[in-house]
Amino acid sequence: MPELPEVETVRARLEPALVGRRFDRVDIRDSRVTRPVEPMEVAAELEGEVVEAVERRGKYLIVRFQTGRVLLIHLRMTGTLRHARDGVPEHDPHLRVVVNLDDGSDVMYRDVRRFGTWLLLEPGDDTAYLAARLGEEPLTRSFTPAALAARFQGRRAPVKAALLDQRAAAGMGNIYADESLWRARIHPLRPAGDLDETEVKRLHKAVREALKAGIARQGTTLRDYRTPDGAPGRMQTELRVYGREDEPCRRCGSTIAKMRAAGRGTWYCPTCQPVGSNGAEAGP
DNA sequence: AGGTGGACCCGAACGC
DNA sequence: TGCGTTCGGGTCCACC
């Protein structure tokens, strides 16, 4: 599932391919992509637009045009973007959008489960849209232990749920939430507001390190995720807990356990991440 | 108000 | 073997 590291990898690869390019022709084949707006309408609006910048905020990919208009792309679960110069595959039932660029190359948007969205906004409208949904960017300086603590303040929800809230750390998803909690040695079900200063500090550092590790390896490919070149990421072999049920903890050797937290599959080390304690004495 | 759970999707994995 | 069922996950939304 594309989370911050995956979307950032896509952004970094698309940026040089898109900046300065004009959208010559846009073919939106699935009405779900632009719902409730008609695909034809969005396609017509996009044709002729010239890309000024390709940015990212949380899990949103932001394509900024010279007119000031902004295209927000969210890949959700199975969305992938590909950039290629060798044409478009003829038989791909999951191909949802094809953009022909003015240099002859194409951007292809593929999405098996059809959760992903393309939202075209008028100049200036992106700021409020994103601000309403997202908190701090976890890899910028404004993401501080104090900022994270403020988000957790008074919350009785499990820390995993609080961490998945995009207003706590924009771009966090199920994989990196588990990885962060393992790094910080905090049990996923600890009430967020119960974490002491030391724990929040550990978690803050863990979040940044887990996300950076993902970016360094071009993301985690478990099934659908690919970079815009079609290559898989390399983070999946480096994961510490996610998906590693019954395997040994890489820190203490205990058996990794799986449970359900915040309605999601959740993996953790019962020894390194003890419930009902601050975990200060656990693990090396 | 804050927290929880279902809906939206569909391929893969699972169960009989 | 083959078919039906369950699972999963980001975000939104209805409901406690």
PDB file of C-alpha atoms (C1' of nucleotides) in Angstrom:
ATOM      1  CA  MET A   1       0.000   0.000   0.000  1.00  0.00           C
ATOM      2  CA  PRO A   2       1.417   3.323  -0.964  1.00  0.00           C
ATOM      3  CA  GLU A   3       2.286   5.322   2.142  1.00  0.00           C
ATOM      4  CA  LEU A   4       4.579   8.315   2.461  1.00  0.00           C
ATOM      5  CA  PRO A   5       7.777   6.533   1.327  1.00  0.00           C
ATOM      6  CA  GLU A   6       6.077   5.015  -1.694  1.00  0.00           C
ATOM      7  CA  VAL A   7       4.368   8.244  -2.768  1.00  0.00           C
ATOM      8  CA  GLU A   8       7.610  10.153  -2.257  1.00  0.00           C
ATOM      9  CA  THR A   9       9.432   7.633  -4.444  1.00  0.00           C
ATOM     10  CA  VAL A  10       6.814   8.094  -7.157  1.00  0.00           C
ATOM     11  CA  ARG A  11       7.035  11.870  -6.838  1.00  0.00           C
ATOM     12  CA  ALA A  12      10.813  11.948  -7.103  1.00  0.00           C
ATOM     13  CA  ARG A  13      10.787   9.789 -10.212  1.00  0.00           C
ATOM     14  CA  LEU A  14       7.912  11.629 -11.941  1.00  0.00           C
ATOM     15  CA  GLU A  15       9.186  15.131 -11.240  1.00  0.00           C
ATOM     16  CA  PRO A  16      11.897  15.268 -13.933  1.00  0.00           C
ATOM     17  CA  ALA A  17       9.603  13.506 -16.403  1.00  0.00           C
ATOM     18  CA  LEU A  18       6.696  15.883 -15.884  1.00  0.00           C
ATOM     19  CA  VAL A  19       8.005  19.362 -15.130  1.00  0.00           C
ATOM     20  CA  GLY A  20       7.736  21.529 -18.240  1.00  0.00           C
ATOM     21  CA  ARG A  21       5.664  18.923 -20.083  1.00  0.00           C
ATOM     22  CA  ARG A  22       2.207  19.599 -21.503  1.00  0.00           C
ATOM     23  CA  PHE A  23      -0.715  17.183 -21.087  1.00  0.00           C
ATOM     24  CA  ASP A  24      -1.575  16.675 -24.773  1.00  0.00           C
ATOM     25  CA  ARG A  25      -4.315  14.089 -24.448  1.00  0.00           C
ATOM     26  CA  VAL A  26      -5.969  12.648 -21.353  1.00  0.00           C
ATOM     27  CA  ASP A  27      -8.026   9.434 -21.406  1.00  0.00           C
ATOM     28  CA  ILE A  28      -9.879   8.688 -18.180  1.00  0.00           C
ATOM     29  CA  ARG A  29     -11.429   5.252 -18.567  1.00  0.00           C
ATOM     30  CA  ASP A  30     -13.042   4.775 -15.170  1.00  0.00           C
ATOM     31  CA  SER A  31     -15.614   7.209 -13.807  1.00  0.00           C
ATOM     32  CA  ARG A  32     -14.706   6.283 -10.238  1.00  0.00           C
ATOM     33  CA  VAL A  33     -11.372   8.071 -10.607  1.00  0.00           C
ATOM     34  CA  THR A  34     -12.932  11.528 -10.803  1.00  0.00           C
ATOM     35  CA  ARG A  35     -16.251  10.858  -9.093  1.00  0.00           C
ATOM     36  CA  PRO A  36     -18.491  12.745  -8.677  1.00  0.00           C
ATOM     37  CA  VAL A  37     -17.118  14.852 -11.547  1.00  0.00           C
ATOM     38  CA  GLU A  38     -17.501  13.468 -15.069  1.00  0.00           C
ATOM     39  CA  PRO A  39     -14.236  11.967 -16.400  1.00  0.00           C
ATOM     40  CA  MET A  40     -14.696  13.658 -19.787  1.00  0.00           C
ATOM     41  CA  GLU A  41     -14.986  17.011 -18.083  1.00  0.00           C
ATOM     42  CA  VAL A  42     -11.778  16.555 -16.061  1.00  0.00           C
ATOM     43  CA  ALA A  43      -9.920  15.172 -19.082  1.00  0.00           C
ATOM     44  CA  ALA A  44     -10.913  18.210 -21.138  1.00  0.00           C
ATOM     45  CA  GLU A  45      -9.777  20.568 -18.392  1.00  0.00           C
ATOM     46  CA  LEU A  46      -6.429  18.808 -18.086  1.00  0.00           C
ATOM     47  CA  GLU A  47      -5.588  18.827 -21.780  1.00  0.00           C
ATOM     48  CA  GLY A  48      -3.254  21.685 -22.570  1.00  0.00           C
ATOM     49  CA  GLU A  49      -2.070  22.180 -18.983  1.00  0.00           C
ATOM     50  CA  VAL A  50       1.692  22.502 -18.510  1.00  0.00           C
ATOM     51  CA  VAL A  51       3.283  21.042 -15.401  1.00  0.00           C
ATOM     52  CA  GLU A  52       5.103  23.459 -13.150  1.00  0.00           C
ATOM     53  CA  ALA A  53       5.930  21.224 -10.179  1.00  0.00           C
ATOM     54  CA  VAL A  54       5.350  17.762  -8.761  1.00  0.00           C
ATOM     55  CA  GLU A  55       5.026  17.778  -5.000  1.00  0.00           C
ATOM     56  CA  ARG A  56       3.786  15.537  -2.218  1.00  0.00           C
ATOM     57  CA  ARG A  57       1.819  16.129   0.947  1.00  0.00           C
ATOM     58  CA  GLY A  58       1.085  13.086   3.116  1.00  0.00           C
ATOM     59  CA  LYS A  59      -0.031  10.419   0.670  1.00  0.00           C
ATOM     60  CA  TYR A  60      -1.250  12.966  -1.878  1.00  0.00           C
ATOM     61  CA  LEU A  61       0.724  13.494  -5.048  1.00  0.00           C
ATOM     62  CA  ILE A  62       0.404  17.129  -6.119  1.00  0.00           C
ATOM     63  CA  VAL A  63       0.746  18.088  -9.780  1.00  0.00           C
ATOM     64  CA  ARG A  64       0.933  21.863  -9.980  1.00  0.00           C
ATOM     65  CA  PHE A  65       0.230  23.455 -13.369  1.00  0.00           C
ATOM     66  CA  GLN A  66       1.428  26.782 -14.764  1.00  0.00           C
ATOM     67  CA  THR A  67      -2.150  28.060 -14.686  1.00  0.00           C
ATOM     68  CA  GLY A  68      -2.172  27.587 -10.923  1.00  0.00           C
ATOM     69  CA  ARG A  69      -4.546  24.672 -11.112  1.00  0.00           C
ATOM     70  CA  VAL A  70      -3.657  21.651  -9.012  1.00  0.00           C
ATOM     71  CA  LEU A  71      -4.208  17.944  -9.612  1.00  0.00           C
ATOM     72  CA  LEU A  72      -4.337  15.894  -6.411  1.00  0.00           C
ATOM     73  CA  ILE A  73      -3.736  12.193  -6.975  1.00  0.00           C
ATOM     74  CA  HIS A  74      -4.330   9.697  -4.180  1.00  0.00           C
ATOM     75  CA  LEU A  75      -3.269   6.128  -4.898  1.00  0.00           C
ATOM     76  CA  ARG A  76      -5.156   4.634  -1.926  1.00  0.00           C
ATOM     77  CA  MET A  77      -4.525   0.875  -1.869  1.00  0.00           C
ATOM     78  CA  THR A  78      -3.540  -0.330  -5.285  1.00  0.00           C
ATOM     79  CA  GLY A  79      -3.007   2.733  -7.438  1.00  0.00           C
ATOM     80  CA  THR A  80       0.235   2.905  -9.415  1.00  0.00           C
ATOM     81  CA  LEU A  81       1.678   5.508 -11.764  1.00  0.00           C
ATOM     82  CA  ARG A  82       3.988   4.586 -14.568  1.00  0.00           C
ATOM     83  CA  HIS A  83       5.998   6.712 -16.965  1.00  0.00           C
ATOM     84  CA  ALA A  84       7.124   5.120 -20.211  1.00  0.00           C
ATOM     85  CA  ARG A  85       8.247   6.008 -23.715  1.00  0.00           C
ATOM     86  CA  ASP A  86       7.385   2.716 -25.346  1.00  0.00           C
ATOM     87  CA  GLY A  87       3.642   3.067 -25.648  1.00  0.00           C
ATOM     88  CA  VAL A  88       0.578   1.911 -23.738  1.00  0.00           C
ATOM     89  CA  PRO A  89      -0.309  -1.773 -23.172  1.00  0.00           C
ATOM     90  CA  GLU A  90      -3.314  -2.841 -25.250  1.00  0.00           C
ATOM     91  CA  HIS A  91      -4.910  -5.293 -22.889  1.00  0.00           C
ATOM     92  CA  ASP A  92      -4.794  -4.069 -19.344  1.00  0.00           C
ATOM     93  CA  PRO A  93      -8.221  -4.063 -17.701  1.00  0.00           C
ATOM     94  CA  HIS A  94      -6.858  -2.157 -14.710  1.00  0.00           C
ATOM     95  CA  LEU A  95      -5.509   0.781 -16.679  1.00  0.00           C
ATOM     96  CA  ARG A  96      -7.687   3.720 -15.557  1.00  0.00           C
ATOM     97  CA  VAL A  97      -6.032   6.835 -16.978  1.00  0.00           C
ATOM     98  CA  VAL A  98      -3.586   7.478 -19.813  1.00  0.00           C
ATOM     99  CA  VAL A  99      -1.918  10.883 -20.241  1.00  0.00           C
ATOM    100  CA  ASN A 100      -0.028  11.552 -23.465  1.00  0.00           C
ATOM    101  CA  LEU A 101       2.704  14.112 -22.862  1.00  0.00           C
ATOM    102  CA  ASP A 102       4.055  16.545 -25.454  1.00  0.00           C
ATOM    103  CA  ASP A 103       7.400  14.729 -25.641  1.00  0.00           C
ATOM    104  CA  GLY A 104       5.759  11.501 -26.807  1.00  0.00           C
ATOM    105  CA  SER A 105       5.974   9.719 -23.482  1.00  0.00           C
ATOM    106  CA  ASP A 106       2.980   8.587 -21.438  1.00  0.00           C
ATOM    107  CA  VAL A 107       1.875   8.574 -17.833  1.00  0.00           C
ATOM    108  CA  MET A 108      -0.312   5.593 -17.023  1.00  0.00           C
ATOM    109  CA  TYR A 109      -2.471   5.271 -13.946  1.00  0.00           C
ATOM    110  CA  ARG A 110      -3.361   1.704 -12.994  1.00  0.00           C
ATOM    111  CA  ASP A 111      -5.588   0.725 -10.080  1.00  0.00           C
ATOM    112  CA  VAL A 112      -6.909  -2.777  -9.421  1.00  0.00           C
ATOM    113  CA  ARG A 113      -9.302  -1.948  -6.588  1.00  0.00           C
ATOM    114  CA  ARG A 114     -10.429   1.394  -7.925  1.00  0.00           C
ATOM    115  CA  PHE A 115     -10.112   3.304  -4.669  1.00  0.00           C
ATOM    116  CA  GLY A 116      -7.675   5.875  -5.997  1.00  0.00           C
ATOM    117  CA  THR A 117      -8.799   9.401  -6.919  1.00  0.00           C
ATOM    118  CA  TRP A 118      -7.827  12.279  -9.203  1.00  0.00           C
ATOM    119  CA  LEU A 119      -9.111  15.624  -8.015  1.00  0.00           C
ATOM    120  CA  LEU A 120      -8.594  18.749 -10.097  1.00  0.00           C
ATOM    121  CA  LEU A 121      -8.694  21.939  -8.055  1.00  0.00           C
ATOM    122  CA  GLU A 122      -8.780  25.586  -9.082  1.00  0.00           C
ATOM    123  CA  PRO A 123      -5.821  27.812  -8.123  1.00  0.00           C
ATOM    124  CA  GLY A 124      -5.450  28.181  -4.377  1.00  0.00           C
ATOM    125  CA  ASP A 125      -8.044  25.579  -3.436  1.00  0.00           C
ATOM    126  CA  ASP A 126      -5.458  22.924  -2.582  1.00  0.00           C
ATOM    127  CA  THR A 127      -4.236  24.617   0.593  1.00  0.00           C
ATOM    128  CA  ALA A 128      -7.534  24.416   2.453  1.00  0.00           C
ATOM    129  CA  TYR A 129      -8.294  20.964   1.086  1.00  0.00           C
ATOM    130  CA  LEU A 130      -5.038  19.530   2.380  1.00  0.00           C
ATOM    131  CA  ALA A 131      -4.977  21.502   5.617  1.00  0.00           C
ATOM    132  CA  ALA A 132      -8.358  20.065   6.557  1.00  0.00           C
ATOM    133  CA  ARG A 133      -7.045  16.534   6.230  1.00  0.00           C
ATOM    134  CA  LEU A 134      -3.365  16.536   7.068  1.00  0.00           C
ATOM    135  CA  GLY A 135      -1.143  17.477   9.984  1.00  0.00           C
ATOM    136  CA  GLU A 136       2.618  17.907  10.043  1.00  0.00           C
ATOM    137  CA  GLU A 137       4.873  16.415   7.407  1.00  0.00           C
ATOM    138  CA  PRO A 138       6.866  13.953   9.530  1.00  0.00           C
ATOM    139  CA  LEU A 139      10.130  14.534   7.677  1.00  0.00           C
ATOM    140  CA  THR A 140      10.142  18.313   8.035  1.00  0.00           C
ATOM    141  CA  ARG A 141      11.440  20.385  10.950  1.00  0.00           C
ATOM    142  CA  SER A 142       7.946  21.378  12.011  1.00  0.00           C
ATOM    143  CA  PHE A 143       7.298  17.776  13.052  1.00  0.00           C
ATOM    144  CA  THR A 144       8.640  17.871  16.591  1.00  0.00           C
ATOM    145  CA  PRO A 145       8.145  15.637  19.641  1.00  0.00           C
ATOM    146  CA  ALA A 146       6.056  18.469  21.097  1.00  0.00           C
ATOM    147  CA  ALA A 147       3.832  18.543  18.020  1.00  0.00           C
ATOM    148  CA  LEU A 148       3.296  14.797  18.245  1.00  0.00           C
ATOM    149  CA  ALA A 149       2.636  15.003  21.978  1.00  0.00           C
ATOM    150  CA  ALA A 150       0.024  17.696  21.343  1.00  0.00           C
ATOM    151  CA  ARG A 151      -1.781  15.336  18.983  1.00  0.00           C
ATOM    152  CA  PHE A 152      -1.760  12.544  21.551  1.00  0.00           C
ATOM    153  CA  GLN A 153      -2.756  14.790  24.462  1.00  0.00           C
ATOM    154  CA  GLY A 154      -5.845  13.480  26.209  1.00  0.00           C
ATOM    155  CA  ARG A 155      -6.523  10.785  23.635  1.00  0.00           C
ATOM    156  CA  ARG A 156      -7.612   7.403  24.923  1.00  0.00           C
ATOM    157  CA  ALA A 157      -7.475   5.746  21.514  1.00  0.00           C
ATOM    158  CA  PRO A 158      -4.721   3.141  20.962  1.00  0.00           C
ATOM    159  CA  VAL A 159      -1.484   4.833  19.954  1.00  0.00           C
ATOM    160  CA  LYS A 160      -1.599   2.928  16.671  1.00  0.00           C
ATOM    161  CA  ALA A 161      -4.953   4.512  15.808  1.00  0.00           C
ATOM    162  CA  ALA A 162      -3.650   7.942  16.819  1.00  0.00           C
ATOM    163  CA  LEU A 163      -0.583   7.444  14.669  1.00  0.00           C
ATOM    164  CA  LEU A 164      -2.672   6.444  11.650  1.00  0.00           C
ATOM    165  CA  ASP A 165      -4.628   9.686  11.961  1.00  0.00           C
ATOM    166  CA  GLN A 166      -3.248  11.773   9.096  1.00  0.00           C
ATOM    167  CA  ARG A 167      -3.344  14.862  11.283  1.00  0.00           C
ATOM    168  CA  ALA A 168      -0.727  13.346  13.613  1.00  0.00           C
ATOM    169  CA  ALA A 169       1.868  12.446  10.999  1.00  0.00           C
ATOM    170  CA  ALA A 170       0.756  12.973   7.401  1.00  0.00           C
ATOM    171  CA  GLY A 171       1.459   9.966   5.193  1.00  0.00           C
ATOM    172  CA  MET A 172       1.582   7.351   7.928  1.00  0.00           C
ATOM    173  CA  GLY A 173       0.000   4.028   6.966  1.00  0.00           C
ATOM    174  CA  ASN A 174      -0.343   0.551   8.357  1.00  0.00           C
ATOM    175  CA  ILE A 175       3.118  -0.716   7.466  1.00  0.00           C
ATOM    176  CA  TYR A 176       5.173   2.198   8.757  1.00  0.00           C
ATOM    177  CA  ALA A 177       2.971   2.601  11.837  1.00  0.00           C
ATOM    178  CA  ASP A 178       3.877  -0.929  12.942  1.00  0.00           C
ATOM    179  CA  GLU A 179       7.510  -0.378  12.027  1.00  0.00           C
ATOM    180  CA  SER A 180       7.607   2.886  13.980  1.00  0.00           C
ATOM    181  CA  LEU A 181       6.035   1.391  17.105  1.00  0.00           C
ATOM    182  CA  TRP A 182       8.497  -1.498  17.033  1.00  0.00           C
ATOM    183  CA  ARG A 183      11.437   0.884  16.698  1.00  0.00           C
ATOM    184  CA  ALA A 184      10.088   2.927  19.612  1.00  0.00           C
ATOM    185  CA  ARG A 185       9.360  -0.224  21.662  1.00  0.00           C
ATOM    186  CA  ILE A 186       5.759   0.836  22.299  1.00  0.00           C
ATOM    187  CA  HIS A 187       2.795  -1.534  22.349  1.00  0.00           C
ATOM    188  CA  PRO A 188       0.224  -0.647  19.650  1.00  0.00           C
ATOM    189  CA  LEU A 189      -2.671  -0.667  22.122  1.00  0.00           C
ATOM    190  CA  ARG A 190      -1.220   1.755  24.637  1.00  0.00           C
ATOM    191  CA  PRO A 191      -3.628   4.702  24.970  1.00  0.00           C
ATOM    192  CA  ALA A 192      -1.978   7.536  23.046  1.00  0.00           C
ATOM    193  CA  GLY A 193      -2.467  10.042  25.838  1.00  0.00           C
ATOM    194  CA  ASP A 194      -0.722   7.757  28.338  1.00  0.00           C
ATOM    195  CA  LEU A 195       2.671   7.931  26.631  1.00  0.00           C
ATOM    196  CA  ASP A 196       5.208   9.840  28.686  1.00  0.00           C
ATOM    197  CA  GLU A 197       7.597  12.408  27.262  1.00  0.00           C
ATOM    198  CA  THR A 198      10.391   9.884  26.747  1.00  0.00           C
ATOM    199  CA  GLU A 199       8.115   7.546  24.826  1.00  0.00           C
ATOM    200  CA  VAL A 200       6.754  10.279  22.577  1.00  0.00           C
ATOM    201  CA  LYS A 201      10.307  11.345  21.870  1.00  0.00           C
ATOM    202  CA  ARG A 202      11.276   7.768  20.992  1.00  0.00           C
ATOM    203  CA  LEU A 203       8.227   7.432  18.767  1.00  0.00           C
ATOM    204  CA  HIS A 204       8.931  10.727  17.028  1.00  0.00           C
ATOM    205  CA  LYS A 205      12.433   9.558  16.181  1.00  0.00           C
ATOM    206  CA  ALA A 206      11.170   6.097  15.208  1.00  0.00           C
ATOM    207  CA  VAL A 207       8.590   7.518  12.803  1.00  0.00           C
ATOM    208  CA  ARG A 208      11.237   9.528  10.986  1.00  0.00           C
ATOM    209  CA  GLU A 209      13.682   6.644  10.810  1.00  0.00           C
ATOM    210  CA  ALA A 210      11.091   4.133   9.622  1.00  0.00           C
ATOM    211  CA  LEU A 211       9.923   6.487   6.864  1.00  0.00           C
ATOM    212  CA  LYS A 212      13.462   7.366   5.794  1.00  0.00           C
ATOM    213  CA  ALA A 213      14.362   3.673   5.616  1.00  0.00           C
ATOM    214  CA  GLY A 214      11.391   3.161   3.297  1.00  0.00           C
ATOM    215  CA  ILE A 215      12.352   6.050   1.034  1.00  0.00           C
ATOM    216  CA  ALA A 216      15.975   4.892   0.883  1.00  0.00           C
ATOM    217  CA  ARG A 217      14.769   1.561  -0.512  1.00  0.00           C
ATOM    218  CA  GLN A 218      12.192   3.026  -2.895  1.00  0.00           C
ATOM    219  CA  GLY A 219       9.276   1.775  -0.828  1.00  0.00           C
ATOM    220  CA  THR A 220       7.731  -1.558   0.143  1.00  0.00           C
ATOM    221  CA  THR A 221       6.394  -3.854  -2.580  1.00  0.00           C
ATOM    222  CA  LEU A 222       4.140  -6.534  -1.138  1.00  0.00           C
ATOM    223  CA  ARG A 223       1.881  -6.855  -4.153  1.00  0.00           C
ATOM    224  CA  ASP A 224       0.827  -3.954  -6.350  1.00  0.00           C
ATOM    225  CA  TYR A 225       3.174  -1.083  -5.556  1.00  0.00           C
ATOM    226  CA  ARG A 226       5.777  -0.278  -8.215  1.00  0.00           C
ATOM    227  CA  THR A 227       7.952   2.728  -8.947  1.00  0.00           C
ATOM    228  CA  PRO A 228       7.067   4.673 -12.138  1.00  0.00           C
ATOM    229  CA  ASP A 229       9.647   2.514 -13.957  1.00  0.00           C
ATOM    230  CA  GLY A 230       7.687  -0.606 -13.034  1.00  0.00           C
ATOM    231  CA  ALA A 231      10.345  -1.763 -10.602  1.00  0.00           C
ATOM    232  CA  PRO A 232       9.454  -3.096  -7.148  1.00  0.00           C
ATOM    233  CA  GLY A 233      10.657  -1.365  -4.001  1.00  0.00           C
ATOM    234  CA  ARG A 234      13.241  -3.044  -1.790  1.00  0.00           C
ATOM    235  CA  MET A 235      11.958  -2.271   1.701  1.00  0.00           C
ATOM    236  CA  GLN A 236       9.893  -5.471   2.070  1.00  0.00           C
ATOM    237  CA  THR A 237      12.956  -7.531   3.008  1.00  0.00           C
ATOM    238  CA  GLU A 238      13.990  -4.968   5.605  1.00  0.00           C
ATOM    239  CA  LEU A 239      10.712  -4.773   7.534  1.00  0.00           C
ATOM    240  CA  ARG A 240      11.154  -5.403  11.254  1.00  0.00           C
ATOM    241  CA  VAL A 241       7.644  -6.541  12.193  1.00  0.00           C
ATOM    242  CA  TYR A 242       5.030  -5.908   9.497  1.00  0.00           C
ATOM    243  CA  GLY A 243       3.855  -9.225   8.039  1.00  0.00           C
ATOM    244  CA  ARG A 244       6.401 -11.201  10.081  1.00  0.00           C
ATOM    245  CA  GLU A 245       3.983 -13.220  12.230  1.00  0.00           C
ATOM    246  CA  ASP A 246       5.687 -16.254  13.872  1.00  0.00           C
ATOM    247  CA  GLU A 247       9.113 -15.073  12.737  1.00  0.00           C
ATOM    248  CA  PRO A 248      11.849 -14.038  15.211  1.00  0.00           C
ATOM    249  CA  CYS A 249      12.145 -10.450  16.366  1.00  0.00           C
ATOM    250  CA  ARG A 250      15.224  -8.909  14.821  1.00  0.00           C
ATOM    251  CA  ARG A 251      16.099  -7.293  18.131  1.00  0.00           C
ATOM    252  CA  CYS A 252      15.402  -9.917  20.785  1.00  0.00           C
ATOM    253  CA  GLY A 253      14.537 -13.165  18.976  1.00  0.00           C
ATOM    254  CA  SER A 254      11.038 -13.461  20.444  1.00  0.00           C
ATOM    255  CA  THR A 255       8.255 -14.590  18.162  1.00  0.00           C
ATOM    256  CA  ILE A 256       6.495 -11.730  16.390  1.00  0.00           C
ATOM    257  CA  ALA A 257       2.767 -11.703  17.145  1.00  0.00           C
ATOM    258  CA  LYS A 258      -0.188 -10.541  15.101  1.00  0.00           C
ATOM    259  CA  MET A 259      -3.259  -8.860  16.497  1.00  0.00           C
ATOM    260  CA  ARG A 260      -5.944  -6.401  15.484  1.00  0.00           C
ATOM    261  CA  ALA A 261      -5.609  -2.735  16.397  1.00  0.00           C
ATOM    262  CA  ALA A 262      -7.495   0.251  15.020  1.00  0.00           C
ATOM    263  CA  GLY A 263      -9.303  -2.266  12.790  1.00  0.00           C
ATOM    264  CA  ARG A 264      -6.062  -3.233  11.049  1.00  0.00           C
ATOM    265  CA  GLY A 265      -3.738  -6.188  11.019  1.00  0.00           C
ATOM    266  CA  THR A 266      -1.047  -5.274  13.514  1.00  0.00           C
ATOM    267  CA  TRP A 267       2.308  -6.941  14.082  1.00  0.00           C
ATOM    268  CA  TYR A 268       4.500  -6.388  17.142  1.00  0.00           C
ATOM    269  CA  CYS A 269       7.073  -8.006  19.394  1.00  0.00           C
ATOM    270  CA  PRO A 270       5.481  -9.037  22.709  1.00  0.00           C
ATOM    271  CA  THR A 271       8.856  -8.763  24.444  1.00  0.00           C
ATOM    272  CA  CYS A 272      10.179  -5.488  23.020  1.00  0.00           C
ATOM    273  CA  GLN A 273       6.751  -3.850  23.058  1.00  0.00           C
ATOM    274  CA  PRO A 274       5.234  -4.906  26.394  1.00  0.00           C
ATOM    275  CA  VAL A 275       1.692  -3.828  27.174  1.00  0.00           C
ATOM    276  CA  GLY A 276       1.045  -1.737  30.268  1.00  0.00           C
ATOM    277  CA  SER A 277       4.530  -0.374  30.768  1.00  0.00           C
ATOM    278  CA  ASN A 278       6.715   2.264  29.230  1.00  0.00           C
ATOM    279  CA  GLY A 279       8.961  -0.448  27.857  1.00  0.00           C
ATOM    280  CA  ALA A 280      12.075   1.352  29.057  1.00  0.00           C
ATOM    281  CA  GLU A 281      13.684  -1.860  30.240  1.00  0.00           C
ATOM    282  CA  ALA A 282      12.784  -3.921  27.193  1.00  0.00           C
ATOM    283  CA  GLY A 283      15.225  -4.772  24.466  1.00  0.00           C
ATOM    284  CA  PRO A 284      18.811  -3.654  23.937  1.00  0.00           C
TER     285      PRO A 284
ATOM    286  C1'  DA B   1     -16.731  14.891  20.940  1.00  0.00           C
ATOM    287  C1'  DG B   2     -14.142  11.314  20.382  1.00  0.00           C
ATOM    288  C1'  DG B   3     -13.986   6.639  19.052  1.00  0.00           C
ATOM    289  C1'  DT B   4     -15.512   2.619  16.473  1.00  0.00           C
ATOM    290  C1'  DG B   5     -17.028   0.084  12.608  1.00  0.00           C
ATOM    291  C1'  DG B   6     -19.015  -0.375   7.974  1.00  0.00           C
ATOM    292  C1'  DA B   7     -18.846   0.854   2.937  1.00  0.00           C
ATOM    293  C1'  DC B   8     -16.310   1.131  -1.014  1.00  0.00           C
ATOM    294  C1'  DC B   9     -13.415  -2.469  -4.267  1.00  0.00           C
ATOM    295  C1'  DC B  10     -11.547  -6.932  -6.165  1.00  0.00           C
ATOM    296  C1'  DG B  11      -7.733 -10.379  -6.410  1.00  0.00           C
ATOM    297  C1'  DA B  12      -5.643 -13.646  -3.518  1.00  0.00           C
ATOM    298  C1'  DA B  13      -5.856 -16.856  -0.034  1.00  0.00           C
ATOM    299  C1'  DC B  14      -8.487 -19.945   2.306  1.00  0.00           C
ATOM    300  C1'  DG B  15     -12.040 -23.621   3.398  1.00  0.00           C
ATOM    301  C1'  DC B  16     -14.938 -27.332   2.265  1.00  0.00           C
TER     302       DC B  16
ATOM    303  C1'  DT C   1     -10.811 -29.670  -8.801  1.00  0.00           C
ATOM    304  C1'  DG C   2     -13.841 -26.189  -8.141  1.00  0.00           C
ATOM    305  C1'  DC C   3     -16.581 -23.156  -6.069  1.00  0.00           C
ATOM    306  C1'  DG C   4     -18.011 -20.028  -2.375  1.00  0.00           C
ATOM    307  C1'  DT C   5     -16.215 -17.201   1.458  1.00  0.00           C
ATOM    308  C1'  DT C   6     -13.086 -14.274   3.797  1.00  0.00           C
ATOM    309  C1'  DC C   7      -9.590 -10.903   4.011  1.00  0.00           C
ATOM    310  C1'  DG C   8      -7.389  -6.427   3.673  1.00  0.00           C
ATOM    311  C1'  DG C   9      -6.640  -1.540   3.787  1.00  0.00           C
ATOM    312  C1'  DG C  10      -7.122   4.530   3.178  1.00  0.00           C
ATOM    313  C1'  DT C  11     -10.553   7.456   3.728  1.00  0.00           C
ATOM    314  C1'  DC C  12     -15.126   8.944   4.497  1.00  0.00           C
ATOM    315  C1'  DC C  13     -19.239   8.705   7.035  1.00  0.00           C
ATOM    316  C1'  DA C  14     -22.878   6.991  10.094  1.00  0.00           C
ATOM    317  C1'  DC C  15     -23.619   5.807  14.522  1.00  0.00           C
ATOM    318  C1'  DC C  16     -22.828   5.350  19.407  1.00  0.00           C
TER     319       DC C  16
END
